[in-house]
mmCIF file with all atom_site columns, C-alpha atoms in Angstrom:
data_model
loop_
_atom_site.group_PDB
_atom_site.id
_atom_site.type_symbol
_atom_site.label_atom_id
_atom_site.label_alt_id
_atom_site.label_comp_id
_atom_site.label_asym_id
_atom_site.label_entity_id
_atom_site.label_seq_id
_atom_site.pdbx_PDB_ins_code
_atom_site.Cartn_x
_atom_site.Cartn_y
_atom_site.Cartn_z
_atom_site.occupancy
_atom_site.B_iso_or_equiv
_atom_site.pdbx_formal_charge
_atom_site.auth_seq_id
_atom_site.auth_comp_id
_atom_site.auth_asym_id
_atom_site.auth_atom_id
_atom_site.pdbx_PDB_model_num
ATOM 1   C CA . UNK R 1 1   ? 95.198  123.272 73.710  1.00 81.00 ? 13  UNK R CA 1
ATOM 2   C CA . UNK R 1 2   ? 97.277  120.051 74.657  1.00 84.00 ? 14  UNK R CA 1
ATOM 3   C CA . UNK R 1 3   ? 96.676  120.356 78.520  1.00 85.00 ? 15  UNK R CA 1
ATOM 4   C CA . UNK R 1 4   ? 92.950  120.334 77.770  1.00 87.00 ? 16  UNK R CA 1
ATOM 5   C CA . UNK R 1 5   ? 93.130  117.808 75.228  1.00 90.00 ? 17  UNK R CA 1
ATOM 6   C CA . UNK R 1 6   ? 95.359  115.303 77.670  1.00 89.00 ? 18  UNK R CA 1
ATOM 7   C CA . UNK R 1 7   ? 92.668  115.936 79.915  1.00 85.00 ? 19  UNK R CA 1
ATOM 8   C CA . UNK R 1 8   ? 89.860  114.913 78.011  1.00 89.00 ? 20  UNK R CA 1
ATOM 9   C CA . UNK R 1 9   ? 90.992  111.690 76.554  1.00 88.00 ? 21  UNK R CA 1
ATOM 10  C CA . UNK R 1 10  ? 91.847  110.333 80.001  1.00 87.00 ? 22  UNK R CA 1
ATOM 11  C CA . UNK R 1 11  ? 88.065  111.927 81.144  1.00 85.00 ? 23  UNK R CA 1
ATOM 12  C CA . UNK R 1 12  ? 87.011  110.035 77.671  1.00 90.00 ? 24  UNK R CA 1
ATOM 13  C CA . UNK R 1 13  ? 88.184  106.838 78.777  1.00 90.00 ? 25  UNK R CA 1
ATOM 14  C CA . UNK R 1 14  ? 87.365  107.390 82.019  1.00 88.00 ? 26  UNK R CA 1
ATOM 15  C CA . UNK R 1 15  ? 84.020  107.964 81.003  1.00 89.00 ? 27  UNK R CA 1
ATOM 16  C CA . UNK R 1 16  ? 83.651  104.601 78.873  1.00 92.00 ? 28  UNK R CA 1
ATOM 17  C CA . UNK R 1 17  ? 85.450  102.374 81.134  1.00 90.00 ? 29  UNK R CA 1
ATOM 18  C CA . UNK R 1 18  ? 82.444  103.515 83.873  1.00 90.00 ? 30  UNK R CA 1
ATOM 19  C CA . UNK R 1 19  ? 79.939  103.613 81.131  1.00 93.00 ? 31  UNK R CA 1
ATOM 20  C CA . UNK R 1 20  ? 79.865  99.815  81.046  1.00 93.00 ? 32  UNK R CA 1
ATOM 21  C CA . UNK R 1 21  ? 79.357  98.992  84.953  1.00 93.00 ? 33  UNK R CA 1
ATOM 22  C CA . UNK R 1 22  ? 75.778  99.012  84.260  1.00 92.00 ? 34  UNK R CA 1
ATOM 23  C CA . UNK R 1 23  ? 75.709  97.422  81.177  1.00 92.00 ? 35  UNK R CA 1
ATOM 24  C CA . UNK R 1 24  ? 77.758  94.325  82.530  1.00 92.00 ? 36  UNK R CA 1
ATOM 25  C CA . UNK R 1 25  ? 75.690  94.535  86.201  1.00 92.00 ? 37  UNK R CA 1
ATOM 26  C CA . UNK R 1 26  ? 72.816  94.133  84.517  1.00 91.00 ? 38  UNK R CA 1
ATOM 27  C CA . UNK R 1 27  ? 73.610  90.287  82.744  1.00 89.00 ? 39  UNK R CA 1
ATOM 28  C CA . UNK R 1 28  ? 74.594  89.579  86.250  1.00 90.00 ? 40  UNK R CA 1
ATOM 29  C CA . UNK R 1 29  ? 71.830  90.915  88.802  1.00 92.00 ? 41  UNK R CA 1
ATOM 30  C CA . UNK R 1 30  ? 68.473  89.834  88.860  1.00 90.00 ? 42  UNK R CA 1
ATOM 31  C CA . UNK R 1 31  ? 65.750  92.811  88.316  1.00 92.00 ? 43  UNK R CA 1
ATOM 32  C CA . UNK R 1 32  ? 65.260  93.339  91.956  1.00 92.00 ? 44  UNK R CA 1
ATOM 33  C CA . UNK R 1 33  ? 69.373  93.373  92.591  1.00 93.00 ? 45  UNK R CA 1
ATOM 34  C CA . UNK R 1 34  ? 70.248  95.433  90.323  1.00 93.00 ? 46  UNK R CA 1
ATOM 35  C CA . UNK R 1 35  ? 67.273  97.810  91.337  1.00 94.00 ? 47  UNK R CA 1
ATOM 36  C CA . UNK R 1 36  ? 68.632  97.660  94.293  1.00 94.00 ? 48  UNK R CA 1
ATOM 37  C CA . UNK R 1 37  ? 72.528  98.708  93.286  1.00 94.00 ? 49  UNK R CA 1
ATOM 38  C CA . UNK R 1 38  ? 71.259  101.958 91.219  1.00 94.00 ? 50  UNK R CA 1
ATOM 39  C CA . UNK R 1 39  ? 69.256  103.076 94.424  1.00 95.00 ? 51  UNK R CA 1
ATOM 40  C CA . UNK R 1 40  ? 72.535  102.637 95.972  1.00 95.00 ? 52  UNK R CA 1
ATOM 41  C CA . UNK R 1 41  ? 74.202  104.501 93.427  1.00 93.00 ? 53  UNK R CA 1
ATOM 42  C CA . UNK R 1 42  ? 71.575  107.351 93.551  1.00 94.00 ? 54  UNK R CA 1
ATOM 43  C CA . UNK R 1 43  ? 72.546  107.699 97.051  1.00 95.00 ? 55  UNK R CA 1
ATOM 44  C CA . UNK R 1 44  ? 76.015  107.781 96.577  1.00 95.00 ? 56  UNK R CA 1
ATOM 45  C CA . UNK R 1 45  ? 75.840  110.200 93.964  1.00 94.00 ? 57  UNK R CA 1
ATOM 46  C CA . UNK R 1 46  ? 73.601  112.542 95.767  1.00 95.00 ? 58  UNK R CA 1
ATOM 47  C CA . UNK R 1 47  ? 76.143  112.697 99.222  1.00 96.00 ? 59  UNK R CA 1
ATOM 48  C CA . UNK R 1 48  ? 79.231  112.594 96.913  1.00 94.00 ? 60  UNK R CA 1
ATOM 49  C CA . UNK R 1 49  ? 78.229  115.802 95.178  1.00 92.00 ? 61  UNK R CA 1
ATOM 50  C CA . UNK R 1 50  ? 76.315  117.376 98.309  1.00 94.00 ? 62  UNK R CA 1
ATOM 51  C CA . UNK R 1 51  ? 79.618  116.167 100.697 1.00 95.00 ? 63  UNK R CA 1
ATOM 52  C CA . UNK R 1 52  ? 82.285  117.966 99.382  1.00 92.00 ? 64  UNK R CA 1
ATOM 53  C CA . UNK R 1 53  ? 81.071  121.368 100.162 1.00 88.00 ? 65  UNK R CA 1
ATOM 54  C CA . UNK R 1 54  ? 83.191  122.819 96.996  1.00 88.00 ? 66  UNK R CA 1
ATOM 55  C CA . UNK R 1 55  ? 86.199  121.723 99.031  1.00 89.00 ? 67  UNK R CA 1
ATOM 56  C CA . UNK R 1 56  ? 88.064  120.129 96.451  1.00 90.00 ? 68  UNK R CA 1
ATOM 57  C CA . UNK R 1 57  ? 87.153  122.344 93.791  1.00 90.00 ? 69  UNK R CA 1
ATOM 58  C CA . UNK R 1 58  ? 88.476  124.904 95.672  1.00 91.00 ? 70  UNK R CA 1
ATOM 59  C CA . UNK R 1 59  ? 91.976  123.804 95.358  1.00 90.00 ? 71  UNK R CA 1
ATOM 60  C CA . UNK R 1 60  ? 91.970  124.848 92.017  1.00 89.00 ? 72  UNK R CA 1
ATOM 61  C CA . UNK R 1 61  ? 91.587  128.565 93.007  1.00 91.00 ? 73  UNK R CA 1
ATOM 62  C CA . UNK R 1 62  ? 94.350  128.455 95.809  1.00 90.00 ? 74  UNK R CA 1
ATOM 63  C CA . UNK R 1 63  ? 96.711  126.104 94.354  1.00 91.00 ? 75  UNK R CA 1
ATOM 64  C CA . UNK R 1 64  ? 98.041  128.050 91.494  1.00 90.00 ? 76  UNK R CA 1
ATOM 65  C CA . UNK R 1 65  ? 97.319  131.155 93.312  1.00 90.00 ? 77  UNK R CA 1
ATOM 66  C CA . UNK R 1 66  ? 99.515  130.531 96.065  1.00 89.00 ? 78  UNK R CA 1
ATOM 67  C CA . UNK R 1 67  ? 101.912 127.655 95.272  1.00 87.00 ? 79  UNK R CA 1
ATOM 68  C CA . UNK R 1 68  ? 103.954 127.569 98.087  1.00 89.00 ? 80  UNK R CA 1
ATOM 69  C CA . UNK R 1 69  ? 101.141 127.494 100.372 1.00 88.00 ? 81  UNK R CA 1
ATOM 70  C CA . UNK R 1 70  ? 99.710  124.514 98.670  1.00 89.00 ? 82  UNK R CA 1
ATOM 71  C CA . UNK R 1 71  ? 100.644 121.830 100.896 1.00 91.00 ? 83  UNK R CA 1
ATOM 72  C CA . UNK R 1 72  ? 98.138  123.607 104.201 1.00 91.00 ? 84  UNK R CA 1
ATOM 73  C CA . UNK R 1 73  ? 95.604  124.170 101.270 1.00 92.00 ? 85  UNK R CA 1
ATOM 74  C CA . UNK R 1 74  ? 95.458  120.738 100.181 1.00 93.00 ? 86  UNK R CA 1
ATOM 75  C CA . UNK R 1 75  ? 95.746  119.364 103.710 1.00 94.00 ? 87  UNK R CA 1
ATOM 76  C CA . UNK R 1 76  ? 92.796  121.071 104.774 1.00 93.00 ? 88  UNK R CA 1
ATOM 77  C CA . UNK R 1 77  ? 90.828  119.812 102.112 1.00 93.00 ? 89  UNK R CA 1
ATOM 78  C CA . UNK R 1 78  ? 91.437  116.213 103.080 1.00 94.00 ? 90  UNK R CA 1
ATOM 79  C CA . UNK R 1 79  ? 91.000  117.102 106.642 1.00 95.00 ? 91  UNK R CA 1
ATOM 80  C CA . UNK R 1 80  ? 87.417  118.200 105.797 1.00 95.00 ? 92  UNK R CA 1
ATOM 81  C CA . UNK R 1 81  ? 86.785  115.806 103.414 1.00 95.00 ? 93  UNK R CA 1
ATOM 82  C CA . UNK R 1 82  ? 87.807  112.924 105.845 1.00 96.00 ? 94  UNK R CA 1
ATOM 83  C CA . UNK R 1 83  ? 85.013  114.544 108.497 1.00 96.00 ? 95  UNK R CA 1
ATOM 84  C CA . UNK R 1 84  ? 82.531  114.760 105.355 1.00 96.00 ? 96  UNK R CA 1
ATOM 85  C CA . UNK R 1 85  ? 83.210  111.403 104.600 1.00 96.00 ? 97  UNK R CA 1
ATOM 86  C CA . UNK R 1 86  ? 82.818  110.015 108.215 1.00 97.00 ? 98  UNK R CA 1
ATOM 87  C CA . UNK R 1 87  ? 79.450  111.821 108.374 1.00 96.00 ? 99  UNK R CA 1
ATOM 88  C CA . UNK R 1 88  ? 77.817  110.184 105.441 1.00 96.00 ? 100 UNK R CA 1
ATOM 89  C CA . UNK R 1 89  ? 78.847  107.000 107.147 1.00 96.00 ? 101 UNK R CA 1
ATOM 90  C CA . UNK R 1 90  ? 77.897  108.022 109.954 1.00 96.00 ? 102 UNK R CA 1
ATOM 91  C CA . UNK R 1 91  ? 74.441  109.345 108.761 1.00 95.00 ? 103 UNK R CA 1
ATOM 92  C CA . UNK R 1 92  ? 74.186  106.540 106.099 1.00 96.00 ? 104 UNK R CA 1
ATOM 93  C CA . UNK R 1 93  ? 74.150  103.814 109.737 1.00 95.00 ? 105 UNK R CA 1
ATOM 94  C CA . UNK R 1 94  ? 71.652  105.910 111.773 1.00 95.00 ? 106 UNK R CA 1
ATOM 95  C CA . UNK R 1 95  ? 69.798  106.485 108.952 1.00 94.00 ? 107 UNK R CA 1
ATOM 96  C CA . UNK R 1 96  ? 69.770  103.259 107.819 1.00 94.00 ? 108 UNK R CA 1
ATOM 97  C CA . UNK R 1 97  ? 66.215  102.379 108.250 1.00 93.00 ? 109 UNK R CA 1
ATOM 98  C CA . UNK R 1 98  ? 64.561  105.312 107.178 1.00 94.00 ? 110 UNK R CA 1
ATOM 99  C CA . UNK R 1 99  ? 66.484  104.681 103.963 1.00 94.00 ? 111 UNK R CA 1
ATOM 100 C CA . UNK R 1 100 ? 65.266  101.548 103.857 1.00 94.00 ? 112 UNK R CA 1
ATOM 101 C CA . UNK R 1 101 ? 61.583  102.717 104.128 1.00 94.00 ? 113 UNK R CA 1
ATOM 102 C CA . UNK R 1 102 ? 61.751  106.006 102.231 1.00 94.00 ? 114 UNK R CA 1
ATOM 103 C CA . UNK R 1 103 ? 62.867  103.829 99.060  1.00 94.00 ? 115 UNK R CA 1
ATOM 104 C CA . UNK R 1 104 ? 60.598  100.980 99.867  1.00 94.00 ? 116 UNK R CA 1
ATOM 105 C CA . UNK R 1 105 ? 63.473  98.246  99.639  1.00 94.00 ? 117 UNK R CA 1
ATOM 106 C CA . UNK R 1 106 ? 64.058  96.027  102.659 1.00 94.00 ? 118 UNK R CA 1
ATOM 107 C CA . UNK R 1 107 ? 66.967  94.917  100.431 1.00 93.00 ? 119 UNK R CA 1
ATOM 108 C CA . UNK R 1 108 ? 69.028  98.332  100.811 1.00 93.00 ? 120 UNK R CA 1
ATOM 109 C CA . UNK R 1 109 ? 69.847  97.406  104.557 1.00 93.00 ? 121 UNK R CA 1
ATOM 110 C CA . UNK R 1 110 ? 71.812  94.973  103.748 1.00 91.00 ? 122 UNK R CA 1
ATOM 111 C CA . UNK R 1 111 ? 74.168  97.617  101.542 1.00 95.00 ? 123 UNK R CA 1
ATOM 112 C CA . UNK R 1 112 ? 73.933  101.002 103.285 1.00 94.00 ? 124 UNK R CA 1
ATOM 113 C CA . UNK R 1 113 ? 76.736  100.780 105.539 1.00 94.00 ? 125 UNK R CA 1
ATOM 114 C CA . UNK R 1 114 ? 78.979  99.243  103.202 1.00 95.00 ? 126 UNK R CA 1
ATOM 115 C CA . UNK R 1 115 ? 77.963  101.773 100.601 1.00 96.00 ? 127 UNK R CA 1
ATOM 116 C CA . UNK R 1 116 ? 79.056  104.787 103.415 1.00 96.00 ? 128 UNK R CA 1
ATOM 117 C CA . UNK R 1 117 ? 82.508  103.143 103.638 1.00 97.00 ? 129 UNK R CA 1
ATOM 118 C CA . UNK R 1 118 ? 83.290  103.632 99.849  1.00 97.00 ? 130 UNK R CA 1
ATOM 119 C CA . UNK R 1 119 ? 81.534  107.052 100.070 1.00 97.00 ? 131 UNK R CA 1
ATOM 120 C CA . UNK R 1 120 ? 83.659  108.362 102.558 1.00 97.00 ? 132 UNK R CA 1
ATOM 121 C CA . UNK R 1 121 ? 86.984  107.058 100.999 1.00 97.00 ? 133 UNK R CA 1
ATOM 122 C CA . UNK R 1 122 ? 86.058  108.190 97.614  1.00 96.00 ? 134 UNK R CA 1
ATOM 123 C CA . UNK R 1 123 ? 85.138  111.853 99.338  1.00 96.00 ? 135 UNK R CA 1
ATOM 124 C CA . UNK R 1 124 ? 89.004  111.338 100.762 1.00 95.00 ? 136 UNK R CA 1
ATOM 125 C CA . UNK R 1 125 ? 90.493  110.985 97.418  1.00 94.00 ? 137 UNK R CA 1
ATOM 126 C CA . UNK R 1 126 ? 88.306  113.398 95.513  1.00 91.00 ? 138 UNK R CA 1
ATOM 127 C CA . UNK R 1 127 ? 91.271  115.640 95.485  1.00 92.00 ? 139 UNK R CA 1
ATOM 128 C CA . UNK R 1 128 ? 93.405  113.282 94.257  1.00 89.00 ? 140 UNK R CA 1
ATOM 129 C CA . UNK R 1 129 ? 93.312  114.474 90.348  1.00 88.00 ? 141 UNK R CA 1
ATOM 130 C CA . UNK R 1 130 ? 92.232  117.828 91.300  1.00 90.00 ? 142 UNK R CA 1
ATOM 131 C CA . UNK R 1 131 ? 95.758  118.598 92.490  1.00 91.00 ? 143 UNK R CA 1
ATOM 132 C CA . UNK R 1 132 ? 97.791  117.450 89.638  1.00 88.00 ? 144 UNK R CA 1
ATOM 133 C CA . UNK R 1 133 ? 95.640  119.600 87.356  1.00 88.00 ? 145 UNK R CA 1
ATOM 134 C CA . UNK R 1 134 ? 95.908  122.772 89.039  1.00 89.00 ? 146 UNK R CA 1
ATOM 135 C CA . UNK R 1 135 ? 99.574  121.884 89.576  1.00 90.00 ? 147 UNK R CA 1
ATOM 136 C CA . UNK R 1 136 ? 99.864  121.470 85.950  1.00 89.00 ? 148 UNK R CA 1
ATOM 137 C CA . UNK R 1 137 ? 100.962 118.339 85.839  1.00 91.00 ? 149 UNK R CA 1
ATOM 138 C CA . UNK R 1 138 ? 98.315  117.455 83.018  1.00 88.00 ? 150 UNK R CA 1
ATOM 139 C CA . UNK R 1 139 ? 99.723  114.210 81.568  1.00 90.00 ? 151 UNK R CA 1
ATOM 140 C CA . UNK R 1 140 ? 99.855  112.434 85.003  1.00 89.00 ? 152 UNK R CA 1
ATOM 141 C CA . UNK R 1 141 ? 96.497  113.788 85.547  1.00 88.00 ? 153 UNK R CA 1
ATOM 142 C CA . UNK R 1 142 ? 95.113  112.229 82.355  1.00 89.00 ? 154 UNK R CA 1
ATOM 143 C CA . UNK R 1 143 ? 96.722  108.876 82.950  1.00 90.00 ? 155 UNK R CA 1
ATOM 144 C CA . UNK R 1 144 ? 95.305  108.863 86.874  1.00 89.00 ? 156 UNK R CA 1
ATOM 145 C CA . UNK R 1 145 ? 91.374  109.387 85.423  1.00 88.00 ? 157 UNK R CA 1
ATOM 146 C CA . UNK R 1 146 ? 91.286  107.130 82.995  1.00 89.00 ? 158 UNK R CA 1
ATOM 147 C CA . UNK R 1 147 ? 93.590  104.160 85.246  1.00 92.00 ? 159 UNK R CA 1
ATOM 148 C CA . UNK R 1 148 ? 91.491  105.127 88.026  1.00 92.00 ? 160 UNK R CA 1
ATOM 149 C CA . UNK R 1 149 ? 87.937  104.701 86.322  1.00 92.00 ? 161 UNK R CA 1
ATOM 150 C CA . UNK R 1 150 ? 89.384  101.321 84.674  1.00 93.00 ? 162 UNK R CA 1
ATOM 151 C CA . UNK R 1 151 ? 90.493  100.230 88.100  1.00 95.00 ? 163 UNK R CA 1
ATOM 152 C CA . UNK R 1 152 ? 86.919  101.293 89.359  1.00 94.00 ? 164 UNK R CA 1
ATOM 153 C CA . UNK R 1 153 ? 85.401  99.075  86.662  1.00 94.00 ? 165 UNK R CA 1
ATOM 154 C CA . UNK R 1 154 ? 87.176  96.230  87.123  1.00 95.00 ? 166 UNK R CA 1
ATOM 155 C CA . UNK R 1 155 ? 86.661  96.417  90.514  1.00 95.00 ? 167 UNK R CA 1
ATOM 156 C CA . UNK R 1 156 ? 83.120  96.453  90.898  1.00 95.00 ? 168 UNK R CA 1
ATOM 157 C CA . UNK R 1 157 ? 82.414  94.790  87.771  1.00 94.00 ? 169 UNK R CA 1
ATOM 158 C CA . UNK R 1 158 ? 84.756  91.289  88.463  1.00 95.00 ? 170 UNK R CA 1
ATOM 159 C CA . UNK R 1 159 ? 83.693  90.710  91.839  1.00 94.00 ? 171 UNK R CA 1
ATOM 160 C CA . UNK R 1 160 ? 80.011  90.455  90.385  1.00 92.00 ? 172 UNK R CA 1
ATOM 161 C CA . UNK R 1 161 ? 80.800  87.879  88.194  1.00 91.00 ? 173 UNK R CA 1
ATOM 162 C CA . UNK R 1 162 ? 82.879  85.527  90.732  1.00 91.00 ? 174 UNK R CA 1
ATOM 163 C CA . UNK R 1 163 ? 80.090  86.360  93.690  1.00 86.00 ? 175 UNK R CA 1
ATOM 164 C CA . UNK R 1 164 ? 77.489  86.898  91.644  1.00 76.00 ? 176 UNK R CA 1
ATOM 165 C CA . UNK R 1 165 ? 76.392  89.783  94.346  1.00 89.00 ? 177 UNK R CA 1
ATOM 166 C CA . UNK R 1 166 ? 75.817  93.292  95.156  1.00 93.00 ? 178 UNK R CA 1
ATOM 167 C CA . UNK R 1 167 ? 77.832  92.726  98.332  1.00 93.00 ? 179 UNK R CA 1
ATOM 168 C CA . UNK R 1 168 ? 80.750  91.789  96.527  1.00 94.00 ? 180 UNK R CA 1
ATOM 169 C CA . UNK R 1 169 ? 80.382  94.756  94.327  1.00 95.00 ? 181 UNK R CA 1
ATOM 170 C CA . UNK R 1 170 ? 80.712  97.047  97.156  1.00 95.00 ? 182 UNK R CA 1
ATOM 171 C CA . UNK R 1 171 ? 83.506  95.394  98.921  1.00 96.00 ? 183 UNK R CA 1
ATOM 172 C CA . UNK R 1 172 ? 84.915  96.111  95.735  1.00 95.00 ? 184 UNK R CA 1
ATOM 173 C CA . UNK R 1 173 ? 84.286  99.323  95.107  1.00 95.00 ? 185 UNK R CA 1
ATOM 174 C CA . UNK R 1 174 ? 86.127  99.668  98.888  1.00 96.00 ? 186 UNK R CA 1
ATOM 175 C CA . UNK R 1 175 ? 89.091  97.798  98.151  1.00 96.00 ? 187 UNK R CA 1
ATOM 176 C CA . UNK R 1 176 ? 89.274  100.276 94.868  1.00 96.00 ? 188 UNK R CA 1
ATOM 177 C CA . UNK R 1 177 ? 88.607  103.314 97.511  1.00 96.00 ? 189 UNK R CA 1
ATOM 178 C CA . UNK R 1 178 ? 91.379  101.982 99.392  1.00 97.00 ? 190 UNK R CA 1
ATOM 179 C CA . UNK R 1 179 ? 93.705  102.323 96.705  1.00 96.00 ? 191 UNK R CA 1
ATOM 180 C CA . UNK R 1 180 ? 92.986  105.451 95.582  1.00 93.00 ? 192 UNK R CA 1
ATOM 181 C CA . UNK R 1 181 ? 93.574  106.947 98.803  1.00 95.00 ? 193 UNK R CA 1
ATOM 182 C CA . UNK R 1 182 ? 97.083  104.770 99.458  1.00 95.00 ? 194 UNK R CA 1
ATOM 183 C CA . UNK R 1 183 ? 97.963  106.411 96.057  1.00 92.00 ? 195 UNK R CA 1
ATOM 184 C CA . UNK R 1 184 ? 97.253  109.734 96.384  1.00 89.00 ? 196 UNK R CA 1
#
């Protein structure tokens, strides 16, 4: 129906504005760089999914179920996600060198820490959509995935072409983790 449609054309261009990070990374890294940003990537992906713990799923269970209760629901959520997030930084730095030596990449230590900063502020606005959806507010929800995955891509994507670096990528993909949690 129109909810779900709304929903999947901002997931749809969502989906395309992130498809082409790689596609444009790749003119820009050399082989070993930009072997060296999908590790990274693979180790964001993992902690982001293994992180959340189902917490922001969850919301849309109580949410609708309980309305007027929302507000402790959803401020749990970013509590825990906020202590989720710290941890993968925190693991991500002590960890750092058995990273490093697991995926045979000396290169990865420059990145790690960096990487653990965007993790844990993207696990702080994982909610973000989450909420409008199961507060039916559908058409704002639409509009926030497919602005937000834009902003994502031009965010890591132009700082690659004026530095030229994974570093700059990163930094980045902060700032745009910065401004998805100011927003929410």
């Amino acid at each position: 129906s129109k909810p779900a449609f709304l929903l999947v054309v901002g997931r749809t261009i969502g989906f395309a504005a992130s498809f082409i990070i790689p596609i444009l990374l790749v003119r820009t890294f050399n082989q070993a760089e930009f072997g060296t940003y999908k590790q990274l990537f693979l180790i964001y992906g993992t902690l982001y999914g293994l992180a959340q713990f189902g917490m922001a799923e969850s919301l849309y269970y109580f949410v609708p179920r309980k309305p007027h209760e929302a507000g402790p629901y959803i401020a749990n959520t970013l509590i825990t996600l906020g202590f989720a997030g710290m941890a993968c930084l925190g693991l991500l730095w002590f960890a750092e060198d058995n990273i490093v030596s697991w995926l045979s990449n000396p290169q990865l230590a420059d990145h790690v820490v960096l990487l653990g900063a965007f993790l844990m502020l993207m696990l702080v606005s994982a909610a973000f959509e989450i909420v409008m959806v199961a507060r039916k507010q559908h058409l704002t929800a639409a509009w926030t995935y497919g602005a937000s995955d834009v902003a994502r891509t031009i965010l890591l994507v132009i700082p690659a072409f004026v530095s030229g670096g994974l570093r700059a990528v990163l930094w980045g993909g902060v700032a745009f983790g910065a401004v998805r949690v100011v927003a929410m």
